[in-house]
Amino acid sequence: MQFIDAEPPRLPGPGPWTLQERLDYHSQFVILSTPVMDKISLTLRRLMILNRHHNGTARRGLMISGPPTTGKTTALQQLGRSFHLADRARHTGPGERLPVIFLSVPPAATPKMLVSELARFLDLPIGKTMNQARITDIVCGALRDLATQLVLVDDVHLLNTRTRVGAETSDQMKHLSERIPATFVYAGVAIEASPLLTGNRGAQLAGRFKMVRNPPLAYGSTTQRTAWEGLVGGMESALRLTHHRPGTLTRHAAYLHQRTAGRIGSLSALVREAAIAAILDGTEKITKRLLADIEVDQLAEQTARPPART
């Protein structure tokens, strides 16, 4: 609920601001929408309408797949936040509701660990002696009572269905989707190449879920360059640096794409660290030289394309 009700990052009042206030602000920064996030939102909205009067077993679901640091978790969280706020606006009467739940698959997850994570999210009193079936009954009953409509599951690539425990955990997720009247959204790294979609279990899952791929942003066509430059411009407009010249980052959009390989997480980290460095060294502006002095994460470093020839 703290996440749902949190205000977007902003500095207090019109300023002037203290050094610490601006450092804290740039450590949070803004979250900007991308074309893929818009596509995910639209696809999910249609699926939820499709599932509204579903009377069969498991409902139709959505998978979000892509490489690391491309914004999958952020997309999940923002989807959940938007839906929760919209549900709150529609239901202002008495009664407790929890329209969205969020779960990260634990490493080496077992069926009991998975459903216990849901119980922990709901703050349910689960005893150590309770078995998996009992915990599942309590969790499903609570989610029905709370009118949960959206279940977001992150890091599903950690489920290795080639192992017995992984296969049983995958079956537990299917069981939950059959008992909870909600739409399930899975996110993970390269789901289409993971064990999750192999074998009979994988075929069954693939038959119920559609997939939206969330690759790094490209920079080839005019449309792609416009989208990337809009993202860079949005980050630049959020900067609070005394001597930064507007348009500097947008002018270096191609360079930023080359450094980050089009990965949103890498871009955000690079711009935020550059802003913090500019505040600490007193220059109060981001230049190409400053950007070049900041190391990006190893994944972006390894996949960064070579600079274009002039």
PDB file of N, CA, C and O in Angstrom, residues 57-59 101 103 110-119 122 132-133 135-141 143-144 148 151 153 168-184 186 208-209:
ATOM      1  N   THR A  57     -11.801 -23.541 -16.641  1.00  0.00           N
ATOM      2  CA  THR A  57     -10.783 -23.764 -15.612  1.00  0.00           C
ATOM      3  C   THR A  57      -9.896 -22.528 -15.519  1.00  0.00           C
ATOM      4  O   THR A  57     -10.339 -21.493 -15.093  1.00  0.00           O
ATOM      5  N   ALA A  58      -8.640 -22.652 -15.930  1.00  0.00           N
ATOM      6  CA  ALA A  58      -7.730 -21.517 -15.834  1.00  0.00           C
ATOM      7  C   ALA A  58      -8.066 -20.468 -16.896  1.00  0.00           C
ATOM      8  O   ALA A  58      -8.422 -20.792 -18.029  1.00  0.00           O
ATOM      9  N   ARG A  59      -7.959 -19.210 -16.504  1.00  0.00           N
ATOM     10  CA  ARG A  59      -8.248 -18.115 -17.430  1.00  0.00           C
ATOM     11  C   ARG A  59      -7.073 -17.865 -18.366  1.00  0.00           C
ATOM     12  O   ARG A  59      -5.993 -18.401 -18.174  1.00  0.00           O
ATOM     13  N   ILE A 101      -2.127  -8.533  -6.472  1.00  0.00           N
ATOM     14  CA  ILE A 101      -1.057  -9.060  -5.622  1.00  0.00           C
ATOM     15  C   ILE A 101       0.183  -9.259  -6.485  1.00  0.00           C
ATOM     16  O   ILE A 101       0.094  -9.487  -7.703  1.00  0.00           O
ATOM     17  N   LEU A 103       4.079 -11.164  -6.665  1.00  0.00           N
ATOM     18  CA  LEU A 103       4.882 -12.262  -6.126  1.00  0.00           C
ATOM     19  C   LEU A 103       6.129 -12.433  -6.976  1.00  0.00           C
ATOM     20  O   LEU A 103       6.053 -12.437  -8.209  1.00  0.00           O
ATOM     21  N   THR A 110       9.692 -24.387  -4.091  1.00  0.00           N
ATOM     22  CA  THR A 110       8.857 -25.574  -3.995  1.00  0.00           C
ATOM     23  C   THR A 110       7.403 -25.094  -4.001  1.00  0.00           C
ATOM     24  O   THR A 110       7.126 -23.910  -3.786  1.00  0.00           O
ATOM     25  N   PRO A 111       6.439 -26.004  -4.228  1.00  0.00           N
ATOM     26  CA  PRO A 111       5.030 -25.588  -4.180  1.00  0.00           C
ATOM     27  C   PRO A 111       4.643 -24.922  -2.870  1.00  0.00           C
ATOM     28  O   PRO A 111       3.924 -23.916  -2.856  1.00  0.00           O
ATOM     29  N   LYS A 112       5.139 -25.434  -1.749  1.00  0.00           N
ATOM     30  CA  LYS A 112       4.809 -24.848  -0.455  1.00  0.00           C
ATOM     31  C   LYS A 112       5.443 -23.476  -0.298  1.00  0.00           C
ATOM     32  O   LYS A 112       4.824 -22.549   0.241  1.00  0.00           O
ATOM     33  N   MET A 113       6.704 -23.332  -0.775  1.00  0.00           N
ATOM     34  CA  MET A 113       7.355 -22.025  -0.702  1.00  0.00           C
ATOM     35  C   MET A 113       6.583 -20.986  -1.502  1.00  0.00           C
ATOM     36  O   MET A 113       6.413 -19.844  -1.071  1.00  0.00           O
ATOM     37  N   LEU A 114       6.092 -21.385  -2.676  1.00  0.00           N
ATOM     38  CA  LEU A 114       5.377 -20.445  -3.539  1.00  0.00           C
ATOM     39  C   LEU A 114       4.107 -19.934  -2.866  1.00  0.00           C
ATOM     40  O   LEU A 114       3.857 -18.724  -2.799  1.00  0.00           O
ATOM     41  N   VAL A 115       3.307 -20.856  -2.366  1.00  0.00           N
ATOM     42  CA  VAL A 115       2.040 -20.438  -1.760  1.00  0.00           C
ATOM     43  C   VAL A 115       2.283 -19.747  -0.411  1.00  0.00           C
ATOM     44  O   VAL A 115       1.516 -18.876   0.004  1.00  0.00           O
ATOM     45  N   SER A 116       3.387 -20.073   0.256  1.00  0.00           N
ATOM     46  CA  SER A 116       3.740 -19.384   1.499  1.00  0.00           C
ATOM     47  C   SER A 116       4.145 -17.941   1.221  1.00  0.00           C
ATOM     48  O   SER A 116       3.903 -17.057   2.051  1.00  0.00           O
ATOM     49  N   GLU A 117       4.765 -17.693   0.063  1.00  0.00           N
ATOM     50  CA  GLU A 117       5.095 -16.325  -0.325  1.00  0.00           C
ATOM     51  C   GLU A 117       3.825 -15.494  -0.519  1.00  0.00           C
ATOM     52  O   GLU A 117       3.772 -14.326  -0.152  1.00  0.00           O
ATOM     53  N   LEU A 118       2.816 -16.119  -1.098  1.00  0.00           N
ATOM     54  CA  LEU A 118       1.530 -15.425  -1.241  1.00  0.00           C
ATOM     55  C   LEU A 118       0.931 -15.118   0.130  1.00  0.00           C
ATOM     56  O   LEU A 118       0.397 -14.028   0.359  1.00  0.00           O
ATOM     57  N   ALA A 119       1.032 -16.075   1.032  1.00  0.00           N
ATOM     58  CA  ALA A 119       0.507 -15.858   2.384  1.00  0.00           C
ATOM     59  C   ALA A 119       1.269 -14.737   3.087  1.00  0.00           C
ATOM     60  O   ALA A 119       0.676 -13.921   3.803  1.00  0.00           O
ATOM     61  N   LEU A 122       0.093 -11.423   1.874  1.00  0.00           N
ATOM     62  CA  LEU A 122      -1.217 -11.105   2.444  1.00  0.00           C
ATOM     63  C   LEU A 122      -1.173 -10.952   3.962  1.00  0.00           C
ATOM     64  O   LEU A 122      -2.200 -10.627   4.566  1.00  0.00           O
ATOM     65  N   GLN A 132       0.987 -27.912   2.608  1.00  0.00           N
ATOM     66  CA  GLN A 132       0.779 -27.117   1.392  1.00  0.00           C
ATOM     67  C   GLN A 132      -0.701 -26.951   1.067  1.00  0.00           C
ATOM     68  O   GLN A 132      -1.155 -25.857   0.715  1.00  0.00           O
ATOM     69  N   ALA A 133      -1.463 -28.026   1.168  1.00  0.00           N
ATOM     70  CA  ALA A 133      -2.882 -27.970   0.809  1.00  0.00           C
ATOM     71  C   ALA A 133      -3.643 -27.003   1.710  1.00  0.00           C
ATOM     72  O   ALA A 133      -4.496 -26.232   1.241  1.00  0.00           O
ATOM     73  N   ILE A 135      -2.398 -24.385   3.426  1.00  0.00           N
ATOM     74  CA  ILE A 135      -1.990 -23.004   3.126  1.00  0.00           C
ATOM     75  C   ILE A 135      -2.660 -22.531   1.839  1.00  0.00           C
ATOM     76  O   ILE A 135      -3.133 -21.395   1.744  1.00  0.00           O
ATOM     77  N   THR A 136      -2.728 -23.420   0.846  1.00  0.00           N
ATOM     78  CA  THR A 136      -3.366 -23.067  -0.427  1.00  0.00           C
ATOM     79  C   THR A 136      -4.825 -22.713  -0.221  1.00  0.00           C
ATOM     80  O   THR A 136      -5.331 -21.737  -0.791  1.00  0.00           O
ATOM     81  N   ASP A 137      -5.537 -23.495   0.602  1.00  0.00           N
ATOM     82  CA  ASP A 137      -6.947 -23.213   0.883  1.00  0.00           C
ATOM     83  C   ASP A 137      -7.112 -21.841   1.533  1.00  0.00           C
ATOM     84  O   ASP A 137      -8.015 -21.070   1.169  1.00  0.00           O
ATOM     85  N   ILE A 138      -6.242 -21.533   2.494  1.00  0.00           N
ATOM     86  CA  ILE A 138      -6.346 -20.251   3.203  1.00  0.00           C
ATOM     87  C   ILE A 138      -6.064 -19.094   2.249  1.00  0.00           C
ATOM     88  O   ILE A 138      -6.782 -18.089   2.242  1.00  0.00           O
ATOM     89  N   VAL A 139      -5.020 -19.234   1.420  1.00  0.00           N
ATOM     90  CA  VAL A 139      -4.646 -18.167   0.485  1.00  0.00           C
ATOM     91  C   VAL A 139      -5.752 -17.943  -0.543  1.00  0.00           C
ATOM     92  O   VAL A 139      -6.157 -16.798  -0.808  1.00  0.00           O
ATOM     93  N   CYS A 140      -6.256 -19.015  -1.137  1.00  0.00           N
ATOM     94  CA  CYS A 140      -7.297 -18.868  -2.159  1.00  0.00           C
ATOM     95  C   CYS A 140      -8.567 -18.264  -1.571  1.00  0.00           C
ATOM     96  O   CYS A 140      -9.219 -17.426  -2.204  1.00  0.00           O
ATOM     97  N   GLY A 141      -8.918 -18.666  -0.356  1.00  0.00           N
ATOM     98  CA  GLY A 141     -10.092 -18.094   0.293  1.00  0.00           C
ATOM     99  C   GLY A 141      -9.926 -16.610   0.554  1.00  0.00           C
ATOM    100  O   GLY A 141     -10.847 -15.815   0.329  1.00  0.00           O
ATOM    101  N   LEU A 143      -7.953 -14.496  -1.098  1.00  0.00           N
ATOM    102  CA  LEU A 143      -7.936 -13.746  -2.355  1.00  0.00           C
ATOM    103  C   LEU A 143      -9.343 -13.601  -2.933  1.00  0.00           C
ATOM    104  O   LEU A 143      -9.665 -12.575  -3.537  1.00  0.00           O
ATOM    105  N   ARG A 144     -10.174 -14.607  -2.764  1.00  0.00           N
ATOM    106  CA  ARG A 144     -11.566 -14.477  -3.204  1.00  0.00           C
ATOM    107  C   ARG A 144     -12.296 -13.434  -2.363  1.00  0.00           C
ATOM    108  O   ARG A 144     -13.053 -12.617  -2.878  1.00  0.00           O
ATOM    109  N   THR A 148      -9.540 -10.155  -5.407  1.00  0.00           N
ATOM    110  CA  THR A 148      -8.319 -10.002  -6.200  1.00  0.00           C
ATOM    111  C   THR A 148      -8.593 -10.368  -7.653  1.00  0.00           C
ATOM    112  O   THR A 148      -9.158 -11.416  -7.948  1.00  0.00           O
ATOM    113  N   VAL A 151      -3.051 -11.114 -10.647  1.00  0.00           N
ATOM    114  CA  VAL A 151      -1.945 -11.753  -9.937  1.00  0.00           C
ATOM    115  C   VAL A 151      -0.689 -11.595 -10.788  1.00  0.00           C
ATOM    116  O   VAL A 151      -0.618 -12.117 -11.909  1.00  0.00           O
ATOM    117  N   VAL A 153       3.271 -12.235 -11.282  1.00  0.00           N
ATOM    118  CA  VAL A 153       4.315 -13.164 -10.846  1.00  0.00           C
ATOM    119  C   VAL A 153       5.600 -12.849 -11.607  1.00  0.00           C
ATOM    120  O   VAL A 153       5.660 -12.997 -12.828  1.00  0.00           O
ATOM    121  N   GLU A 168       6.492 -29.610 -10.105  1.00  0.00           N
ATOM    122  CA  GLU A 168       5.422 -29.556  -9.110  1.00  0.00           C
ATOM    123  C   GLU A 168       5.050 -28.103  -8.784  1.00  0.00           C
ATOM    124  O   GLU A 168       3.870 -27.788  -8.571  1.00  0.00           O
ATOM    125  N   THR A 169       6.036 -27.214  -8.759  1.00  0.00           N
ATOM    126  CA  THR A 169       5.762 -25.800  -8.493  1.00  0.00           C
ATOM    127  C   THR A 169       4.987 -25.179  -9.643  1.00  0.00           C
ATOM    128  O   THR A 169       4.072 -24.369  -9.437  1.00  0.00           O
ATOM    129  N   SER A 170       5.338 -25.564 -10.865  1.00  0.00           N
ATOM    130  CA  SER A 170       4.584 -25.091 -12.027  1.00  0.00           C
ATOM    131  C   SER A 170       3.136 -25.570 -11.952  1.00  0.00           C
ATOM    132  O   SER A 170       2.203 -24.823 -12.261  1.00  0.00           O
ATOM    133  N   ASP A 171       2.949 -26.815 -11.535  1.00  0.00           N
ATOM    134  CA  ASP A 171       1.589 -27.345 -11.370  1.00  0.00           C
ATOM    135  C   ASP A 171       0.830 -26.565 -10.293  1.00  0.00           C
ATOM    136  O   ASP A 171      -0.385 -26.339 -10.419  1.00  0.00           O
ATOM    137  N   GLN A 172       1.537 -26.160  -9.244  1.00  0.00           N
ATOM    138  CA  GLN A 172       0.899 -25.382  -8.183  1.00  0.00           C
ATOM    139  C   GLN A 172       0.416 -24.033  -8.712  1.00  0.00           C
ATOM    140  O   GLN A 172      -0.683 -23.573  -8.369  1.00  0.00           O
ATOM    141  N   MET A 173       1.204 -23.406  -9.572  1.00  0.00           N
ATOM    142  CA  MET A 173       0.786 -22.136 -10.165  1.00  0.00           C
ATOM    143  C   MET A 173      -0.459 -22.325 -11.027  1.00  0.00           C
ATOM    144  O   MET A 173      -1.364 -21.499 -11.020  1.00  0.00           O
ATOM    145  N   LYS A 174      -0.496 -23.411 -11.780  1.00  0.00           N
ATOM    146  CA  LYS A 174      -1.685 -23.704 -12.593  1.00  0.00           C
ATOM    147  C   LYS A 174      -2.896 -23.936 -11.684  1.00  0.00           C
ATOM    148  O   LYS A 174      -4.006 -23.459 -11.972  1.00  0.00           O
ATOM    149  N   HIS A 175      -2.680 -24.649 -10.591  1.00  0.00           N
ATOM    150  CA  HIS A 175      -3.766 -24.915  -9.642  1.00  0.00           C
ATOM    151  C   HIS A 175      -4.310 -23.612  -9.062  1.00  0.00           C
ATOM    152  O   HIS A 175      -5.537 -23.429  -8.946  1.00  0.00           O
ATOM    153  N   LEU A 176      -3.409 -22.692  -8.722  1.00  0.00           N
ATOM    154  CA  LEU A 176      -3.840 -21.403  -8.185  1.00  0.00           C
ATOM    155  C   LEU A 176      -4.652 -20.619  -9.216  1.00  0.00           C
ATOM    156  O   LEU A 176      -5.666 -19.993  -8.886  1.00  0.00           O
ATOM    157  N   SER A 177      -4.220 -20.669 -10.475  1.00  0.00           N
ATOM    158  CA  SER A 177      -4.937 -19.928 -11.516  1.00  0.00           C
ATOM    159  C   SER A 177      -6.317 -20.501 -11.773  1.00  0.00           C
ATOM    160  O   SER A 177      -7.207 -19.804 -12.279  1.00  0.00           O
ATOM    161  N   GLU A 178      -6.523 -21.773 -11.444  1.00  0.00           N
ATOM    162  CA  GLU A 178      -7.838 -22.389 -11.601  1.00  0.00           C
ATOM    163  C   GLU A 178      -8.757 -22.057 -10.431  1.00  0.00           C
ATOM    164  O   GLU A 178      -9.981 -22.017 -10.587  1.00  0.00           O
ATOM    165  N   ARG A 179      -8.187 -21.830  -9.259  1.00  0.00           N
ATOM    166  CA  ARG A 179      -9.007 -21.584  -8.071  1.00  0.00           C
ATOM    167  C   ARG A 179      -9.247 -20.107  -7.788  1.00  0.00           C
ATOM    168  O   ARG A 179     -10.206 -19.760  -7.101  1.00  0.00           O
ATOM    169  N   ILE A 180      -8.369 -19.261  -8.285  1.00  0.00           N
ATOM    170  CA  ILE A 180      -8.498 -17.818  -8.016  1.00  0.00           C
ATOM    171  C   ILE A 180      -9.100 -17.154  -9.246  1.00  0.00           C
ATOM    172  O   ILE A 180      -8.542 -17.246 -10.337  1.00  0.00           O
ATOM    173  N   PRO A 181     -10.222 -16.468  -9.124  1.00  0.00           N
ATOM    174  CA  PRO A 181     -10.863 -15.823 -10.275  1.00  0.00           C
ATOM    175  C   PRO A 181     -10.143 -14.529 -10.661  1.00  0.00           C
ATOM    176  O   PRO A 181     -10.662 -13.426 -10.511  1.00  0.00           O
ATOM    177  N   ALA A 182      -8.907 -14.683 -11.149  1.00  0.00           N
ATOM    178  CA  ALA A 182      -8.085 -13.517 -11.477  1.00  0.00           C
ATOM    179  C   ALA A 182      -7.301 -13.804 -12.751  1.00  0.00           C
ATOM    180  O   ALA A 182      -7.161 -14.951 -13.182  1.00  0.00           O
ATOM    181  N   THR A 183      -6.788 -12.740 -13.353  1.00  0.00           N
ATOM    182  CA  THR A 183      -5.910 -12.860 -14.515  1.00  0.00           C
ATOM    183  C   THR A 183      -4.469 -12.902 -14.032  1.00  0.00           C
ATOM    184  O   THR A 183      -4.057 -12.058 -13.222  1.00  0.00           O
ATOM    185  N   PHE A 184      -3.703 -13.874 -14.525  1.00  0.00           N
ATOM    186  CA  PHE A 184      -2.310 -14.040 -14.115  1.00  0.00           C
ATOM    187  C   PHE A 184      -1.392 -13.441 -15.173  1.00  0.00           C
ATOM    188  O   PHE A 184      -1.586 -13.651 -16.379  1.00  0.00           O
ATOM    189  N   TYR A 186       2.752 -13.294 -15.968  1.00  0.00           N
ATOM    190  CA  TYR A 186       4.090 -13.782 -15.646  1.00  0.00           C
ATOM    191  C   TYR A 186       5.124 -12.904 -16.333  1.00  0.00           C
ATOM    192  O   TYR A 186       4.922 -12.471 -17.471  1.00  0.00           O
ATOM    193  N   ARG A 208      -2.500 -21.316 -23.042  1.00  0.00           N
ATOM    194  CA  ARG A 208      -3.378 -20.416 -22.281  1.00  0.00           C
ATOM    195  C   ARG A 208      -2.826 -18.999 -22.158  1.00  0.00           C
ATOM    196  O   ARG A 208      -3.544 -18.090 -21.804  1.00  0.00           O
ATOM    197  N   PHE A 209      -1.534 -18.831 -22.411  1.00  0.00           N
ATOM    198  CA  PHE A 209      -0.897 -17.528 -22.227  1.00  0.00           C
ATOM    199  C   PHE A 209      -0.439 -16.970 -23.564  1.00  0.00           C
ATOM    200  O   PHE A 209       0.133 -17.686 -24.384  1.00  0.00           O
TER     201      PHE A 209
END
